[in-house]
XYZ file of C-alpha atoms in Angstrom:
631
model
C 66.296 92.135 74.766
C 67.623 89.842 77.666
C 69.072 87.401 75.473
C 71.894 89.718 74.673
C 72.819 89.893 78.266
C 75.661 87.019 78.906
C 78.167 86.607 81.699
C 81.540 87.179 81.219
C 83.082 85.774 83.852
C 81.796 84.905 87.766
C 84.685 85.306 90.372
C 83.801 82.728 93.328
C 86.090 84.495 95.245
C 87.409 81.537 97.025
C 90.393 82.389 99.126
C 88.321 84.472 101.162
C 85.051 82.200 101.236
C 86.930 79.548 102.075
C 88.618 81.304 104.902
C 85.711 82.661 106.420
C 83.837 79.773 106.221
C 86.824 77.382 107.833
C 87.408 75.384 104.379
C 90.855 76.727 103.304
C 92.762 73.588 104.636
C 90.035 71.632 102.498
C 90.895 73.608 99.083
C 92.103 76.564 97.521
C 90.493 75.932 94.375
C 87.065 74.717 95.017
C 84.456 76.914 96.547
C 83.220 75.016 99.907
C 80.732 76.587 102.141
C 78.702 75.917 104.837
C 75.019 76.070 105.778
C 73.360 79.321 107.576
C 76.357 81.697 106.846
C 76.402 83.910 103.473
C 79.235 84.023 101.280
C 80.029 86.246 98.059
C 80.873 86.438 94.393
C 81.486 88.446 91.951
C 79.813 88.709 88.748
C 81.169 90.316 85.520
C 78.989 90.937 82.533
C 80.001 91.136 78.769
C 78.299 94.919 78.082
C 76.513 97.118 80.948
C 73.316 95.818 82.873
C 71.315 98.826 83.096
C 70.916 98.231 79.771
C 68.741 95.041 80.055
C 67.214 96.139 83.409
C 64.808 98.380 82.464
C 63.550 95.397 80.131
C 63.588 92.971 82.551
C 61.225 92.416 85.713
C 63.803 90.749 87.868
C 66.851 88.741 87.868
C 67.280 85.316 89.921
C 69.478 82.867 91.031
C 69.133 79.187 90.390
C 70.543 76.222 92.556
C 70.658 72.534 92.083
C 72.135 69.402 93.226
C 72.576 68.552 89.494
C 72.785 68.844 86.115
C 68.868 68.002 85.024
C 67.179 69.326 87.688
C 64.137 67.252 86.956
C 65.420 64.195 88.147
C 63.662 63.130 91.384
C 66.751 62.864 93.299
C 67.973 65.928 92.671
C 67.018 69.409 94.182
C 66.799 73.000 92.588
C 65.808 76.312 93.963
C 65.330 79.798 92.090
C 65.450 83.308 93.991
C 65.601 86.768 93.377
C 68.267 88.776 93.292
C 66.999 91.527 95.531
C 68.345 94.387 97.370
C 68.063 92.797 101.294
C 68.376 88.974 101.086
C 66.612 86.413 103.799
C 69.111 84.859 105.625
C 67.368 82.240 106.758
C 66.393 81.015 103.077
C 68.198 81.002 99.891
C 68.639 84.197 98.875
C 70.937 86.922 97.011
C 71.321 90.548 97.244
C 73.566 93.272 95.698
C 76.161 94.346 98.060
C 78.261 96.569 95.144
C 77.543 97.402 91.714
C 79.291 98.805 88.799
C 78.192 98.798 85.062
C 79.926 95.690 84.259
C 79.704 93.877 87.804
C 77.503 92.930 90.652
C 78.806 91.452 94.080
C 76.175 89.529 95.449
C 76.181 87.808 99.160
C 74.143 84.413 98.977
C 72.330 83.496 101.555
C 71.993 79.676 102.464
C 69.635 77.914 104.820
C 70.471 76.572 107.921
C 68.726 73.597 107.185
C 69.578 72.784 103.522
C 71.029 69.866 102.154
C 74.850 69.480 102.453
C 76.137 68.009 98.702
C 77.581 69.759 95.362
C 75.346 72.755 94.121
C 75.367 73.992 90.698
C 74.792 77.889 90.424
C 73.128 80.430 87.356
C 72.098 83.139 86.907
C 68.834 83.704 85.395
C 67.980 86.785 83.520
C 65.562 85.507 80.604
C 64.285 82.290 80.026
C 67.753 80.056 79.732
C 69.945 80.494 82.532
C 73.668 80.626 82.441
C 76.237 78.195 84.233
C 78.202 80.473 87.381
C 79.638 77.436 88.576
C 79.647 74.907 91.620
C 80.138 74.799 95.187
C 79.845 72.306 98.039
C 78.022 72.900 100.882
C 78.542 70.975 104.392
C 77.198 71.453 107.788
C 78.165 74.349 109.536
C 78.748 74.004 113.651
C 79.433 77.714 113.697
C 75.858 78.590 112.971
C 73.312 78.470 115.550
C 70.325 77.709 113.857
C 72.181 74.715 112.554
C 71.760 71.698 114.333
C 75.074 70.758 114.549
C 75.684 74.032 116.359
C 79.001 73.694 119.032
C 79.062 76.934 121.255
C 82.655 76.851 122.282
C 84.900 77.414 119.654
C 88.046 75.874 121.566
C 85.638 72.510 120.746
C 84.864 73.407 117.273
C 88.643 73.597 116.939
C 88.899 69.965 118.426
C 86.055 68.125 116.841
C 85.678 69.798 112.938
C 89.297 70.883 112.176
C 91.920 69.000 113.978
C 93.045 66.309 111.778
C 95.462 64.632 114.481
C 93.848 62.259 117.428
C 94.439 59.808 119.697
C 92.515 56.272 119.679
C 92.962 54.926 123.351
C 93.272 50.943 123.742
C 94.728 48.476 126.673
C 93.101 48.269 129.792
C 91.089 50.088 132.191
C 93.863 50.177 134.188
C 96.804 50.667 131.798
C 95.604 53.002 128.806
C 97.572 53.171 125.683
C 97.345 55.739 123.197
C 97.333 54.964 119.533
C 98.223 58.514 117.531
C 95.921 58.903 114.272
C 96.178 60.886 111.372
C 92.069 61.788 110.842
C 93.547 63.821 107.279
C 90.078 64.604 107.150
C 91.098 67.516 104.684
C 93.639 65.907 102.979
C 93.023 66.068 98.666
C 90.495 63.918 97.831
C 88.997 63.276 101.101
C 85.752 65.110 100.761
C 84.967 63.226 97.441
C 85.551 60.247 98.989
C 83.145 60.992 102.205
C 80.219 62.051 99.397
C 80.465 58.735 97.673
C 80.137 57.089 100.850
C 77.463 59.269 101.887
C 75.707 58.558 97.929
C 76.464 54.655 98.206
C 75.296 54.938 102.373
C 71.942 55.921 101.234
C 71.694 53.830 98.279
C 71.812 50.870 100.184
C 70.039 51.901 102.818
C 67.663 52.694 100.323
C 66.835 56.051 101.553
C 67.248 58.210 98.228
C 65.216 61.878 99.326
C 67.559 64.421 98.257
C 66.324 66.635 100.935
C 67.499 64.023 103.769
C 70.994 65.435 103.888
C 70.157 68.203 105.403
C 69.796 65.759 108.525
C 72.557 64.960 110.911
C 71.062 61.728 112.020
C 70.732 60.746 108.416
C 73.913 61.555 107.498
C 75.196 59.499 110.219
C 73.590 56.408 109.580
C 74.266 56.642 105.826
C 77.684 57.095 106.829
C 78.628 54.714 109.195
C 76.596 51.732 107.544
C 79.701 52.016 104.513
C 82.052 51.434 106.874
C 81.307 48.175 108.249
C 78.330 46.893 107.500
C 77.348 46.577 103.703
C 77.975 44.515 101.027
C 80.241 47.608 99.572
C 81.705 48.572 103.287
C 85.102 50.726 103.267
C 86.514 47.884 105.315
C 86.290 44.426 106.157
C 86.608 43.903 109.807
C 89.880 41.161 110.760
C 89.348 37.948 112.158
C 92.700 36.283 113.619
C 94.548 34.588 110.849
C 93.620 36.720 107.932
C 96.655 39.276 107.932
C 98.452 37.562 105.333
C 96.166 38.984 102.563
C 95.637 42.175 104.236
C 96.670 44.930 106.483
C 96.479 43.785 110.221
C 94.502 46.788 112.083
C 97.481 47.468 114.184
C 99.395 48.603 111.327
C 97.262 51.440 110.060
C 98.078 54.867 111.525
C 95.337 57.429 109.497
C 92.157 57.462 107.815
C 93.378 58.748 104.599
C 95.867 55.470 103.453
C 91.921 53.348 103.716
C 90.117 55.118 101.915
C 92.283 56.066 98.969
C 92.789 52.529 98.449
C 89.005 51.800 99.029
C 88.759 54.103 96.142
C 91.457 52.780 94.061
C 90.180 49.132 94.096
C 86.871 50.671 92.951
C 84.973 49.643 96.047
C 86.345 46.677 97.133
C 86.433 46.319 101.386
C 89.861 47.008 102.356
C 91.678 44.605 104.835
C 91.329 44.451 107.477
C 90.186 46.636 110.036
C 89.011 46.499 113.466
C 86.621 49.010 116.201
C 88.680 51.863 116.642
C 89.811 51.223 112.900
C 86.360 51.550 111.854
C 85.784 54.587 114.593
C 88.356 56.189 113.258
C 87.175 56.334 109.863
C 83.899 57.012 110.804
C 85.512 60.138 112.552
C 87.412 61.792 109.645
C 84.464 61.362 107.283
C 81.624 63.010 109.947
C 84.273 65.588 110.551
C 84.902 66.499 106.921
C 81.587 66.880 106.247
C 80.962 69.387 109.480
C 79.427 67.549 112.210
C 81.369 67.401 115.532
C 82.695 64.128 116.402
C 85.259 62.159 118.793
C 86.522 59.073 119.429
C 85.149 57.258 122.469
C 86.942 53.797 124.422
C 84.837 52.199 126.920
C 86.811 49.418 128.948
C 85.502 46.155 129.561
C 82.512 46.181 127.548
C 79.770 43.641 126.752
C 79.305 43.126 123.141
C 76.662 41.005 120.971
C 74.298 41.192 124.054
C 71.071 41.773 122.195
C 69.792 43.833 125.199
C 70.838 41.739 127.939
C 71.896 42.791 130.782
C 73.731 39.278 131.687
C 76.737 37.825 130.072
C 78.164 34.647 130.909
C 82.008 33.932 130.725
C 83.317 29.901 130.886
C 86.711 28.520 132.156
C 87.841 25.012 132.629
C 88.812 24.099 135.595
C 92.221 24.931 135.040
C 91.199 28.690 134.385
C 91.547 28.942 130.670
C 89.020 31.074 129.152
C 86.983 28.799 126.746
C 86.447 29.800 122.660
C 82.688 30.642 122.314
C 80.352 31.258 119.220
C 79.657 34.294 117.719
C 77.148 34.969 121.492
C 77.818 37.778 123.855
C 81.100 38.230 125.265
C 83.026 40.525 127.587
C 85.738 43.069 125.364
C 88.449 44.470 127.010
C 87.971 47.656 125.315
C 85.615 48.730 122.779
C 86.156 51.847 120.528
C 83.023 53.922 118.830
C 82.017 57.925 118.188
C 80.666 60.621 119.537
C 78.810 63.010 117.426
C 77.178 66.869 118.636
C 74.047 67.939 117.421
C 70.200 68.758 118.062
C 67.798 66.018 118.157
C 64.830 67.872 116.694
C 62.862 63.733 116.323
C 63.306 63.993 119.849
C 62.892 65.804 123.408
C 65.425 68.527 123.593
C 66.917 66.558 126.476
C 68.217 64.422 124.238
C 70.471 66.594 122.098
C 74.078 67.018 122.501
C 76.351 64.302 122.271
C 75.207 60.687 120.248
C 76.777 57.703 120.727
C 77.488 56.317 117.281
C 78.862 52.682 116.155
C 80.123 51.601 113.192
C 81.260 47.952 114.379
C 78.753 45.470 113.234
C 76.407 44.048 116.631
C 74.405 41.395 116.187
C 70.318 42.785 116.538
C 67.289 40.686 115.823
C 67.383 42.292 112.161
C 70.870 40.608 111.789
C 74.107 42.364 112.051
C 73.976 46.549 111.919
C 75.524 49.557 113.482
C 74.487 51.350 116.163
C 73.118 55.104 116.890
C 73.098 57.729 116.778
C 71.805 56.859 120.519
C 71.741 60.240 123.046
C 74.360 59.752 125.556
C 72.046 61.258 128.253
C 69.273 58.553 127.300
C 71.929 56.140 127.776
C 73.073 57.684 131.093
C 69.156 57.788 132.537
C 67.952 54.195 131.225
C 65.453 55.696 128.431
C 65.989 52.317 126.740
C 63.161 53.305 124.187
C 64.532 56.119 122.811
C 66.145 56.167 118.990
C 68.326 55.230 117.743
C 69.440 51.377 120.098
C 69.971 52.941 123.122
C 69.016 49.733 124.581
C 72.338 48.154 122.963
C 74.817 51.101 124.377
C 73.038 50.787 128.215
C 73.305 46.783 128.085
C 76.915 47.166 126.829
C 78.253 49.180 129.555
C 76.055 47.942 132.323
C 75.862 44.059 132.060
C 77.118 41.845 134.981
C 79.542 39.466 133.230
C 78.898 35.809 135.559
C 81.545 33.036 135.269
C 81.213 29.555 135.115
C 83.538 26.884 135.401
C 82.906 24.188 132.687
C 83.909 20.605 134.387
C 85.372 17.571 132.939
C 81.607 15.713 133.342
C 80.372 18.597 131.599
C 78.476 19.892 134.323
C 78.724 23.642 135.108
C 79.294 24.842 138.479
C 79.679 29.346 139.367
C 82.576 30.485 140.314
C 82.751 32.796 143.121
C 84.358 36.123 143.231
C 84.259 36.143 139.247
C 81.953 38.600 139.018
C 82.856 41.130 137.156
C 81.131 44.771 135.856
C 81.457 46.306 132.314
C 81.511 49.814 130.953
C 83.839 50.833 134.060
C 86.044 53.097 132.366
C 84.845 55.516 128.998
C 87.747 57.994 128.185
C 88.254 60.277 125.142
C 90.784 62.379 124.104
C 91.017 66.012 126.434
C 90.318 69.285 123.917
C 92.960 70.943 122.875
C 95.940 68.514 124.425
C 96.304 65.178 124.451
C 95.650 64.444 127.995
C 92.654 61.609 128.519
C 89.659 62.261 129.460
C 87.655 60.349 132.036
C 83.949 60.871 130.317
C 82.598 57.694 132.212
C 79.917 60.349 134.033
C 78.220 61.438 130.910
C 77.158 57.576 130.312
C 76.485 56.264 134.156
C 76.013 57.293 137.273
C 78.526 55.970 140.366
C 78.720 52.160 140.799
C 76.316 51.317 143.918
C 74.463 54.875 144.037
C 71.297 55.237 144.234
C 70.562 57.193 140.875
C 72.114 54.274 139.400
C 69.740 51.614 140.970
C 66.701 53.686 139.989
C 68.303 54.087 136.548
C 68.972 49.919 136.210
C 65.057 49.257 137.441
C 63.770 52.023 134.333
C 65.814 49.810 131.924
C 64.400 46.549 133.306
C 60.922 48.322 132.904
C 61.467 49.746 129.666
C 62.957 46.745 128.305
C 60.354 44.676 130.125
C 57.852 46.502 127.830
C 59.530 46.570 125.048
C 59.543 42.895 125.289
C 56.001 42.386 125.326
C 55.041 44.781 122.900
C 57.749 43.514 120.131
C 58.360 40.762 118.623
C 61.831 41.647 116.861
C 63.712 43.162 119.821
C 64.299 40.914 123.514
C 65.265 41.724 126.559
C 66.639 39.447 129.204
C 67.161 40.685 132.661
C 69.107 39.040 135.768
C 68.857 41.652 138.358
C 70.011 39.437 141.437
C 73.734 37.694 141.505
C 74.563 34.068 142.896
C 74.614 34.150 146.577
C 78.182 33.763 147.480
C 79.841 31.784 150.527
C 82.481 34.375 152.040
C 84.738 31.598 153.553
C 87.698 31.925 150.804
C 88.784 35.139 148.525
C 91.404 35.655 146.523
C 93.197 38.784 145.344
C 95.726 39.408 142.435
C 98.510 42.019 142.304
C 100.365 42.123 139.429
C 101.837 45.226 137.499
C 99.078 45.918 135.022
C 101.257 47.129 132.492
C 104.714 45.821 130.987
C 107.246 46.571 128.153
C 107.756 43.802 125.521
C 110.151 41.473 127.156
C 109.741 42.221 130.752
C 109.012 39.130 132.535
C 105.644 39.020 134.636
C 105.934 39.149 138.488
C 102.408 37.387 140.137
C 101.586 38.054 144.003
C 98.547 36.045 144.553
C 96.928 36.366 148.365
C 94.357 33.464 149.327
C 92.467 34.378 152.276
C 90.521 31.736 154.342
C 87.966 33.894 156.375
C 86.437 30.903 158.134
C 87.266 29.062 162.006
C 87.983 26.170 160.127
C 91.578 24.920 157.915
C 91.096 24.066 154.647
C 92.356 22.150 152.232
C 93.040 23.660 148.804
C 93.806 23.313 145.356
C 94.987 26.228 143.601
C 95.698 26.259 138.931
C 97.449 29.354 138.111
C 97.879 30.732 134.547
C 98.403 33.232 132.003
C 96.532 33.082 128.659
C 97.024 35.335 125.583
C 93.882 37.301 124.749
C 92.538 38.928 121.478
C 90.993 42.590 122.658
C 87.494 41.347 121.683
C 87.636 38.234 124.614
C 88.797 35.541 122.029
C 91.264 33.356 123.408
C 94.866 32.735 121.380
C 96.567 30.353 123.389
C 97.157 29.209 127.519
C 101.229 29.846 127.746
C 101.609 29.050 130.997
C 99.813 27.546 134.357
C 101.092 25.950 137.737
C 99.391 24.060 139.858
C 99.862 24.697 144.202
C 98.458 22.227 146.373
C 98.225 23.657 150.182
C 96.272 23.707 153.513
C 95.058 27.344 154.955
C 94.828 27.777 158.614
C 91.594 29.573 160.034
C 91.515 33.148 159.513
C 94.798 33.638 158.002
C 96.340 34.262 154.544
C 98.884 32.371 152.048
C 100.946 34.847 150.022
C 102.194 33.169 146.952
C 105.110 34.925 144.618
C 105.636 33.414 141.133
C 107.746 34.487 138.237
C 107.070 33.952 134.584
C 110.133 34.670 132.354
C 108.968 36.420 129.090
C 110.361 33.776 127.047
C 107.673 31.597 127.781
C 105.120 33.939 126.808
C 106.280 36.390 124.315
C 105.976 34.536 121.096
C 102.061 33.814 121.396
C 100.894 37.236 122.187
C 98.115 38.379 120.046
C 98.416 42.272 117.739
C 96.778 43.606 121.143
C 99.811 41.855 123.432
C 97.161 41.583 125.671
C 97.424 38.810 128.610
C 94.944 37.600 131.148
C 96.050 35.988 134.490
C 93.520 33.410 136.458
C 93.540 31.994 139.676
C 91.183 28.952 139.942
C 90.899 27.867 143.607
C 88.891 24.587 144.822
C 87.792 23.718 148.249
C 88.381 20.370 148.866
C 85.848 20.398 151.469
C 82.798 21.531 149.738
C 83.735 21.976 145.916
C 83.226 25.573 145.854
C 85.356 27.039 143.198
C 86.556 30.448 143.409
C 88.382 32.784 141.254
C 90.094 35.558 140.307
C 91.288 37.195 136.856
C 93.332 40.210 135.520
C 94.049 41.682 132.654
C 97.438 43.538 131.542
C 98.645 44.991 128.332
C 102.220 44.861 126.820
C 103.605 48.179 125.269
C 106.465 48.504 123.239
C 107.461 52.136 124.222
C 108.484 53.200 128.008
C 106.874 56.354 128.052
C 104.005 57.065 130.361
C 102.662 59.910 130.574
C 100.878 60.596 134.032
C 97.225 62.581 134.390
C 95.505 63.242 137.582
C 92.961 60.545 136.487
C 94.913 57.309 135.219
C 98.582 56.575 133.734
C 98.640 55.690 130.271
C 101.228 55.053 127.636
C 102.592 56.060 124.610
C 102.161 52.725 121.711
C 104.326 52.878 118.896
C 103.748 51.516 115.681
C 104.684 50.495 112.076
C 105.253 52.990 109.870
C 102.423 53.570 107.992
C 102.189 52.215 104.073
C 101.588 54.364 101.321
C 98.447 54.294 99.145
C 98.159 55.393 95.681
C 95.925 58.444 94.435
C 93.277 57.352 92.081
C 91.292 60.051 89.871
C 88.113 60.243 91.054
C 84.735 59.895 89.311
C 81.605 62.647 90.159
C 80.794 61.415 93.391
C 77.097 62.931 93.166
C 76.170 60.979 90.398
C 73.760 58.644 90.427
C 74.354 54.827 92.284
């Protein structure tokens, strides 16, 4: 008698699920939920259901990932339709009923899998088609692990789609604006193909491993930059003129529509906070809290070290290196919230997440998610390469000074920390945010020396007991003679076209004169520590009484620097001073960043200023295929 019982129509109800579940800015016409909180619908049958009841033990509903529910990869689960649904499983119960209609609340899980559902209804043995719905993560629900308490966050981290991407220097921030659009049309197809094609090639195909964060993540952030089919292809100086240099691109959405429209082809180019970016609008679509992170001055390609060595020549030009560890000037990567349930419950709350390609002992990979706090208190073992983020922002960077007989000699007073500036965008106004705390304790404390020591013996372990991951440790610096110092002070930002003003103070601190030799210079800089070109040096020959000080003032009009400057119009100035007397070589450097824009905007941590940039190009809309279907 059930087969005469058919549906006539199924309202999803959408305006108002969407609403309540914070999808409305996502779509009006698709129903998009999230995990742990019910929503309802409205179904309509062709001739009155008490007639089939009586007949009929119970009635269900049926959900699955896809169309043939038999497929391994795909997920399906049938419940009753009962009077009191379980909200903490999948479940269904009759809130109204007429003759002709039910309104059912559905319960979903917390913890289920975040993708495209199918829905029936199943009153005999063939069920009938009530339609789809996509489910994401849900930061409003506590028993989710992406669960954010403060809802002025929430705001911040899920649903606002404009950001700020901070670059320059540690001391002279500029902020990039970004468009995150992480709820502009097509958007959250795109972020479920890269989630499908994530896991594909991570070959990781469980259905049921959506329903993890850290999964997610990984999945996620290994399409943007580090597979064969990545979203992006990171720049390498020179390649702009079959691509987009990074500096031009000013949102999320422009990439990936035009990732789409080539059918998968790596866009070009991008760069860190590119890829960060990116990796930001995707995680946020799909409902896990995430920021944008810049740490200043910080050591990349380390492998776990917590040395890096710079080289100079003599006349204090920064020397091109391999592909081996080198000091950035600033480094951009994400922040994700959620519960680490692999892990101690210390270790939940924010992850540190990379989507720029570092070179490991398995070759070249992402990084994270790593638990800020393990970062913060040495736990170098923990998951996912925390090792990698603590060497990054805690290496000593040494200099040497690479002579014409090819000998190398240290340079004193070169010395020079990473990781001493992390800053993120403030919530709810776009004020920056000094977050270097949650990642180290102060420079020279004594937390932080018992934190450095853990590393060394974590790492020191790790080393013996694996042969894919090494650790190399210098925990005492060169001894350095005091006699000589020298100090830079420079404006540490300029406007395009300003001319650069040096003040450069050599101190002899000994009873003795000595004779000097001092090589000035400026050298333009990529943001990564690859050299573009020396535009300018000046050499100063001079004696120094005992215990006194030379003060040396030299201008550099901009016309003899302004046409080399590298997409970052970053510039670093070096000081290279020799002792005649005993050889020692001694010097100094400093950064400074070029804007194009005169406004600063103060903060009662730093000054930073606004960047301009290109407009942004348009990108075409492509249709889109399923994006749950199989890889």
């Amino acid at each position: 008698m059930g087969q005469g019982l058919s549906i006539q129509k199924c309202d999803f109800m959408i305006p108002e699920n969407n609403k309540s579940h914070h999808t409305e800015e996502i779509s009006t016409k698709r129903l998009i939920v999230r995990r742990g909180q019910p929503f309802t619908i409205t179904v309509s049958f062709s001739v009155p259901i008490h007639n089939y009841l009586k007949q009929m033990k119970r009635t269900f509903l049926v959900v699955q990932t896809g169309s043939h529910s038999s497929k391994a990869d795909e997920i399906q689960a049938e419940f009753p339709i009962s009077s009191l649904g379980d909200q903490k499983q999948w479940s269904a119960a009759v809130e109204e009923q007429d003759p002709n209609f039910w309104t059912l609340c559905v319960n979903t899980p917390a913890n289920a899998p975040i993708g495209q559902y199918t829905l029936l209804f199943r009153a005999s043995k063939s069920p009938q088609l009530l339609g789809s719905f996509i489910l994401l993560f849900n930061p409003w629900c506590q028993d989710d692990e992406v669960f954010l308490a403060n809802e002025v966050q929430r705001q911040e981290y899920i649903l606002n789609q404009e950001g700020i991407i901070y670059q320059g220097t540690e001391n002279a921030i500029l902020a990039q604006p970004w468009d995150f659009s992480q709820f502009e049309e097509d958007m959250l197809d795109i972020c479920f193909m890269l989630l499908a094609l994530g896991e594909h090639f991570q070959r990781e195909k469980d259905p049921a491993q959506c329903k993890n964060p850290v999964h997610v993540c990984r999945a996620v952030a290994a399409m943007v930059n580090c597979n064969e089919f990545r979203s992006l292809t990171e720049y390498e100086p020179g390649q702009h003129n079959n691509g987009t240099p990074p500096s031009t691109w000013l949102g999320s959405s422009p990439i990936l529509q035009q990732w789409i429209a080539s059918k998968f082809q790596p866009v070009r180019y991008g760069r860190c906070w590119v890829f960060a970016a990116v990796l930001c609008s995707v995680l946020r679509c799909l409902g896990i809290p995430t920021r944008v992170v810049t740490g200043f001055t910080w050591a990349h390609n380390t492998k776990s070290s917590l040395s890096v060595d710079e080289y100079y020549d003599e006349d204090g030009t920064l020397l091109t290196q391999d592909n081996s560890a080198r000091v950035w000037t600033f480094h951009v990567w994400n922040e994700c919230w959620m519960a680490r349930s692999d892990l101690l419950p210390k270790y939940s709350g924010w992850q540190a997440l990379d989507a720029t390609c570092q070179e490991k002992s398995t070759g070249l990979s992402f990084c994270g998610p790593a638990p800020v706090h393990a970062i913060k208190e040495g736990d170098t073992q923990v998951d996912y390469d925390v090792c990698y983020f603590f060497a990054a922002i805690n290496a000593k960077c040494h200099v040497w000074i690479h002579k014409a007989d090819d000998t190398l000699k240290p340079a004193f007073g070169g010395t020079k920390y990473t990781g001493n500036n992390i800053s993120t965008k403030s919530v709810g106004s776009e004020r920056c945010e000094d977050i270097t705390q949650n990642y180290k304790y102060p420079e020279g404390s004594l937390q932080e020396k018992k934190v450095l020591d853990k590393a060394y013996r974590n790492m020191k372990e790790l080393e013996t007991t694996s042969s894919s991951t090494q650790f190399i440790f210098i925990p005492t610096a060169l001894e350095e003679p005091l006699n000589l110092f020298i100090h830079f002070q420079s404006s540490s930002s300029l406007q395009l076209g300003q001319d650069i003003t040096l003040s450069i103070e050599v101190f002899n601190n000994s009873d003795r004169e000595k004779a000097t030799h001092l090589v000035a210079g400026i050298q333009a800089l990529h943001y990564n520590g690859v050299p573009i070109a020396q535009l300018w040096k000046e050499e100063f020959h001079f004696n120094l009484h005992s215990n006194s000080v030379n003060n040396l003032r030299v201008s550099v009009p901009y016309t003899w620097f302004g046409k080399e400057l590298g997409e970052n119009h970053l510039l670093r100035l070096t000081a290279v001073l020799r002792d005649e007397d005993s050889s020692y070589m001694y010097l100094a450097q400093e950064e400074i960043s070029l804007c194009d824009s005169p406004l600063t905007i103060e903060s009662s941590q730093k000054t930073w200023s606004s960047m301009s940039q290109a407009q942004q190009r348009s990108a075409s809309r492509t249709p889109l295929q399923n994006p749950w279907s199989s890889v």
